[in-house]
Amino acid sequence: MTDQKLNYIGPIPRMLAFERERPAWWRRIPLAALLVVGLPTLLALIYYLLIASPRYVSETQFIVRAAGQSTPSSLGVALQGVGIAPTQTDAFAVHEYITSRDSLTQLSRRYEVAEILGPQGTDAFSRYPRPWEGRSREALYKGFQRFVTVGYDSTTGISTLRVEAFRPRDAQALTESLLSGGEQLVNRMNERSAADTLAQARQSREEARARLSSAQQQLTAFRNREQIIDPATAAAQSLSLIGGLLAEVASLRADRAQVSSEAPNSPQLPVFDSRIRAYENQIAAEREKIAGDAGSLAPKLSIYDDLALAREFAGRELTQATAAVLSAEQEARRQKLYLDRVVSPSLPDEPAEPRRWIAILTVFASSLLAYGIGWLIYAGVREHRQD
């Protein structure tokens, strides 16, 4: 008798197949990935979508230039690429001032900066002060720097000022005030530059004017003391008088010689002799006035010439110093700086910060990159141990 075999045709029961039930997909994610990637991304989603307060950005553009200065040429731009850029220290000085403590002090005189940067109802991580910050002046300055950004375009020479605030009007007001402070700084720089340029020229002019005044006073004192306006003119007049007297003496001698030849015993001869002696005495007196003793015109004329020459030199120095002042003023005007507004401070109508989805994606990508690097390091260490 043969045994009969029963063959089962059908699906194999699950219990006989020894198949394990596959876990859900979220259970297959490594715990490290959840901690390194999932948790930071979740926190970023919660913060940026539910907690982060919107911030409004007011923007303005300006340029700092000298009189007659144009925008950089293509050669200038090429030179900037190799580090030989034109001098832009004036624009950078304005940038540094806008973000400086002096600018914050000036701003605090017009606005309650702490209230503007930290109004009620804003999130603790965006406002001032943040949970780990104090309320000191130094903390306010650091918080102020978070809300103010100044950039510079080396190609166009245009600077951009961006100010963030939690209200549109506050952002525009702060931008306008900071830009006005930059304009005041440029004006002070112009005043100081002009003062430094003109100070030496004006001092030289005042010294030349003082020397001219001293020379004129000495010349006036000489005229008052000697009671003569111009010794040269007086000497010329005396010489003219002597010339006239000599001519008269010559005429008298000619007449006497004629009378003596016609009538040797004429009674007119003593008269002629008397007149000739009188004229000769007058000629001698006039000659003594011109040259002779210390009271003559010759030493006075020498002193007068020295004084007149000193006055002439002082006058020339004053003329040159005045021309130097005019030249310095023109140079100061040529070097004067201007802060021109290219774009006035804007009034934002919608918040520009924070960029929520960009920030979330940045957190996710950074976390994913950190997890990938960590996993590669862990895999390499484990493989090294197995070898």
XYZ file of C-alpha atoms in Angstrom:
387
model
C 0.000 0.000 0.000
C 1.486 3.207 -1.090
C 1.409 6.463 0.942
C -0.452 9.292 -0.693
C 1.193 12.738 -0.870
C -0.803 15.871 -0.620
C 0.621 18.889 -2.464
C -0.580 22.397 -1.463
C -0.748 24.802 -4.287
C -1.253 28.418 -3.172
C 0.396 31.328 -1.456
C 2.869 30.523 1.256
C 1.623 31.687 4.607
C 3.476 34.697 5.998
C 4.401 32.872 9.124
C 6.169 30.137 7.078
C 8.036 32.640 4.855
C 9.958 34.217 7.754
C 9.494 37.737 6.254
C 9.882 40.702 8.552
C 7.519 43.625 8.363
C 9.273 46.708 6.963
C 9.183 49.688 9.331
C 7.670 53.051 8.277
C 9.869 55.422 6.302
C 10.304 57.892 9.125
C 11.645 55.083 11.308
C 14.339 54.336 8.753
C 15.824 57.841 9.126
C 18.975 57.772 11.314
C 18.700 59.465 14.647
C 21.807 61.524 13.883
C 20.160 62.917 10.769
C 17.125 63.900 12.785
C 19.287 65.683 15.335
C 21.731 67.360 12.915
C 19.376 68.151 10.004
C 15.785 67.817 11.097
C 15.923 69.612 14.426
C 17.696 72.809 13.192
C 15.412 72.956 10.156
C 12.334 72.540 12.363
C 13.538 75.287 14.673
C 14.193 77.521 11.657
C 10.675 76.834 10.362
C 9.137 77.676 13.708
C 11.203 80.850 14.152
C 11.039 82.340 10.668
C 7.403 81.427 9.949
C 5.846 81.972 13.366
C 8.127 84.133 15.535
C 10.423 86.403 13.446
C 9.171 89.982 13.245
C 9.151 91.707 9.844
C 11.756 94.451 9.329
C 11.476 97.325 6.867
C 14.515 98.539 4.935
C 15.025 102.143 3.826
C 17.745 102.617 1.246
C 19.565 105.655 -0.118
C 22.460 106.117 -2.518
C 24.976 108.952 -2.553
C 28.344 109.872 -4.005
C 31.219 111.819 -2.433
C 33.150 113.747 -5.054
C 35.354 116.774 -5.493
C 34.453 119.725 -7.711
C 34.799 118.744 -11.342
C 35.452 115.087 -10.549
C 33.897 112.581 -12.936
C 33.133 108.909 -12.561
C 36.055 106.472 -12.912
C 37.160 105.694 -16.454
C 37.684 102.224 -17.859
C 41.407 102.580 -17.188
C 40.660 103.540 -13.606
C 38.445 100.506 -13.184
C 41.194 98.297 -14.659
C 43.736 99.802 -12.266
C 41.411 99.122 -9.368
C 41.590 95.438 -10.265
C 45.341 95.399 -9.593
C 45.086 97.432 -6.419
C 46.006 100.876 -7.849
C 42.633 102.452 -7.164
C 42.078 106.225 -7.041
C 41.817 107.794 -3.631
C 38.406 107.110 -2.119
C 39.267 107.876 1.489
C 36.706 110.675 1.646
C 33.830 108.300 0.849
C 35.194 105.721 3.276
C 35.465 108.428 5.952
C 31.733 109.103 5.522
C 31.059 105.350 5.771
C 33.014 105.065 9.000
C 31.272 108.092 10.458
C 27.787 106.761 9.671
C 28.476 103.576 11.652
C 30.473 105.297 14.400
C 29.646 106.153 18.004
C 29.622 109.861 17.129
C 26.891 109.232 14.593
C 24.895 107.250 17.162
C 25.310 110.087 19.677
C 24.056 112.639 17.187
C 21.176 110.330 16.266
C 20.238 109.890 19.927
C 19.764 113.648 20.277
C 16.836 113.508 17.862
C 15.350 110.032 18.379
C 14.958 107.401 21.062
C 17.164 104.930 19.234
C 16.697 102.140 21.783
C 12.897 102.298 21.410
C 13.123 102.378 17.621
C 15.409 99.332 17.523
C 13.376 97.404 20.107
C 9.668 98.297 20.051
C 7.141 96.296 22.028
C 5.828 93.156 20.370
C 8.908 92.267 18.310
C 10.704 88.965 18.686
C 13.523 88.746 21.165
C 16.119 87.556 18.657
C 15.716 90.448 16.198
C 15.160 93.435 18.443
C 17.529 95.327 20.695
C 18.460 94.186 23.237
C 18.556 90.466 22.576
C 18.295 88.158 25.612
C 22.069 87.990 26.088
C 22.652 91.735 25.534
C 22.607 94.524 28.068
C 21.309 98.075 27.887
C 24.636 99.897 28.116
C 25.856 102.409 25.560
C 28.295 99.854 24.180
C 25.511 97.286 23.773
C 23.353 99.887 22.040
C 26.210 100.696 19.677
C 26.651 97.021 18.769
C 22.917 96.678 18.268
C 22.875 99.829 16.130
C 25.513 98.316 13.837
C 23.228 95.321 13.192
C 20.585 97.595 11.695
C 22.858 99.845 9.567
C 24.824 98.746 6.485
C 26.955 100.892 4.164
C 28.301 99.552 0.873
C 30.500 100.979 -1.875
C 30.607 100.284 -5.616
C 34.172 100.866 -6.825
C 33.055 100.925 -10.480
C 30.571 103.801 -10.174
C 31.818 105.388 -6.949
C 28.266 105.251 -5.516
C 27.713 104.388 -1.859
C 24.565 102.646 -0.624
C 23.161 103.109 2.890
C 20.586 100.562 4.143
C 18.815 100.973 7.481
C 16.495 98.370 8.989
C 13.697 99.107 11.446
C 10.469 97.536 12.589
C 8.365 100.436 11.278
C 8.634 102.045 7.805
C 8.708 105.630 9.087
C 11.432 104.818 11.594
C 13.626 103.289 8.879
C 13.228 106.344 6.643
C 13.813 108.801 9.504
C 17.006 107.059 10.622
C 18.298 106.923 7.044
C 17.623 110.630 6.521
C 19.301 111.562 9.790
C 22.388 109.419 9.097
C 22.711 110.875 5.601
C 22.412 114.408 6.996
C 25.172 113.573 9.475
C 27.375 112.455 6.573
C 26.708 115.758 4.795
C 27.676 117.682 7.923
C 30.885 115.659 8.147
C 31.745 116.564 4.538
C 31.092 120.239 5.308
C 33.394 120.068 8.340
C 36.066 118.394 6.243
C 35.737 121.189 3.674
C 36.032 123.865 6.355
C 39.104 122.257 7.894
C 40.755 121.693 4.515
C 40.079 125.297 3.474
C 41.318 126.593 6.822
C 44.541 124.586 6.571
C 45.083 125.710 2.978
C 44.392 129.393 3.654
C 45.959 129.712 7.103
C 49.577 129.975 5.965
C 48.765 132.209 2.997
C 46.720 134.570 5.161
C 49.427 134.628 7.816
C 52.003 135.600 5.180
C 49.684 138.334 3.942
C 49.203 139.717 7.450
C 52.967 139.711 8.029
C 53.531 141.556 4.731
C 50.815 144.033 5.647
C 52.456 144.617 9.030
C 55.845 145.215 7.367
C 54.274 147.666 4.919
C 52.546 149.505 7.758
C 55.809 149.694 9.713
C 57.697 151.029 6.679
C 54.998 153.621 6.055
C 55.083 154.741 9.689
C 58.861 155.109 9.611
C 58.640 157.175 6.427
C 55.947 159.404 7.952
C 58.001 159.882 11.122
C 61.005 160.883 8.979
C 58.960 163.480 7.091
C 57.538 164.904 10.307
C 60.951 165.015 11.937
C 62.765 166.578 8.982
C 59.749 168.657 7.929
C 60.213 167.681 4.328
C 58.009 165.555 2.106
C 60.539 164.386 -0.473
C 64.258 165.235 -0.196
C 64.788 164.339 -3.833
C 62.187 166.871 -4.910
C 63.673 169.479 -2.592
C 67.159 168.795 -3.965
C 65.877 169.143 -7.511
C 64.261 172.432 -6.638
C 67.494 173.663 -5.029
C 69.487 172.623 -8.086
C 67.035 174.431 -10.300
C 67.363 177.521 -8.134
C 71.158 177.319 -8.237
C 71.011 177.010 -11.997
C 68.906 180.154 -12.203
C 71.243 182.032 -9.892
C 74.295 180.991 -11.915
C 72.612 182.206 -15.056
C 71.867 185.504 -13.403
C 75.478 185.828 -12.185
C 76.736 185.134 -15.670
C 74.437 187.799 -17.075
C 75.566 190.338 -14.456
C 79.229 189.631 -15.175
C 78.641 190.031 -18.851
C 76.927 193.392 -18.239
C 79.709 194.551 -15.908
C 82.371 193.592 -18.391
C 80.596 195.611 -21.069
C 80.192 198.640 -18.797
C 83.823 198.342 -17.592
C 85.102 198.289 -21.180
C 83.070 201.356 -22.136
C 83.484 203.340 -18.893
C 86.144 201.996 -16.526
C 85.243 204.571 -13.880
C 81.494 204.135 -14.156
C 79.596 204.298 -10.819
C 77.561 201.233 -11.903
C 80.506 198.894 -11.472
C 80.277 198.752 -7.644
C 76.562 198.010 -7.999
C 77.304 195.134 -10.349
C 79.959 193.805 -7.956
C 77.562 193.976 -5.029
C 74.825 192.116 -6.881
C 77.266 189.486 -8.118
C 78.517 188.847 -4.546
C 74.947 188.574 -3.298
C 74.063 185.985 -5.960
C 77.254 184.044 -5.255
C 76.503 184.001 -1.540
C 73.000 182.684 -2.284
C 74.456 180.024 -4.563
C 76.862 178.923 -1.828
C 74.016 178.774 0.699
C 71.875 176.651 -1.629
C 74.802 174.321 -2.276
C 75.306 173.882 1.478
C 71.642 172.877 1.759
C 72.135 170.129 -0.792
C 75.482 168.743 0.374
C 77.942 169.602 3.045
C 77.245 169.202 6.736
C 74.958 166.716 8.546
C 71.984 169.032 8.120
C 72.137 169.031 4.310
C 69.828 167.157 1.980
C 72.384 164.497 1.001
C 72.233 162.349 4.198
C 68.494 162.952 4.436
C 68.100 161.799 0.856
C 70.018 158.591 1.649
C 67.802 157.827 4.655
C 64.693 158.672 2.637
C 65.747 156.350 -0.187
C 66.243 153.473 2.271
C 62.828 154.039 3.810
C 61.164 154.360 0.415
C 62.870 151.201 -0.823
C 61.735 149.277 2.282
C 58.184 150.495 1.711
C 58.337 149.424 -1.943
C 59.579 145.943 -1.023
C 56.880 145.622 1.623
C 54.275 146.660 -0.936
C 55.500 144.020 -3.388
C 55.446 141.356 -0.683
C 51.887 142.347 0.210
C 50.875 142.109 -3.451
C 52.426 138.667 -3.768
C 50.884 137.508 -0.478
C 47.462 138.734 -1.578
C 47.832 136.860 -4.868
C 48.844 133.749 -2.895
C 45.687 134.045 -0.772
C 43.529 134.309 -3.883
C 45.287 131.297 -5.365
C 44.790 129.340 -2.127
C 41.090 130.227 -2.103
C 40.731 128.995 -5.667
C 42.575 125.801 -4.786
C 40.327 125.301 -1.756
C 37.245 125.716 -3.933
C 38.678 123.265 -6.446
C 39.327 120.675 -3.744
C 35.958 121.157 -2.053
C 34.005 117.949 -1.491
C 30.338 117.410 -2.195
C 27.955 114.716 -0.994
C 25.385 114.367 -3.758
C 22.265 112.324 -3.212
C 21.715 109.933 -6.068
C 18.624 108.334 -4.507
C 16.761 109.898 -1.574
C 15.874 107.760 1.471
C 12.971 105.521 0.512
C 9.800 104.821 2.480
C 9.302 101.024 2.338
C 5.737 99.763 1.914
C 6.450 96.102 2.693
C 9.028 94.313 4.858
C 12.216 93.179 3.149
C 13.679 91.252 6.086
C 13.877 88.541 7.118
C 13.938 86.525 3.909
C 12.143 83.623 5.514
C 12.348 80.820 2.975
C 15.895 81.701 1.963
C 16.919 81.575 5.627
C 15.131 78.227 6.124
C 16.744 76.719 3.041
C 20.127 78.027 4.186
C 19.718 76.334 7.577
C 18.607 73.098 5.902
C 21.479 73.087 3.380
C 24.052 73.924 6.052
C 22.761 71.211 8.376
C 22.658 68.685 5.546
C 26.221 69.549 4.582
C 27.386 69.213 8.177
C 25.633 65.842 8.472
C 27.194 64.622 5.196
C 30.675 65.617 6.298
C 30.171 63.975 9.694
C 28.859 60.775 8.123
C 31.857 60.582 5.782
C 34.229 61.021 8.689
C 32.406 58.353 10.715
C 32.389 55.905 7.772
C 36.106 56.407 7.219
C 36.919 55.836 10.889
C 34.776 52.651 11.001
C 36.383 51.250 7.855
C 39.824 51.998 9.244
C 39.007 50.046 12.431
C 37.740 47.025 10.434
C 40.990 46.899 8.470
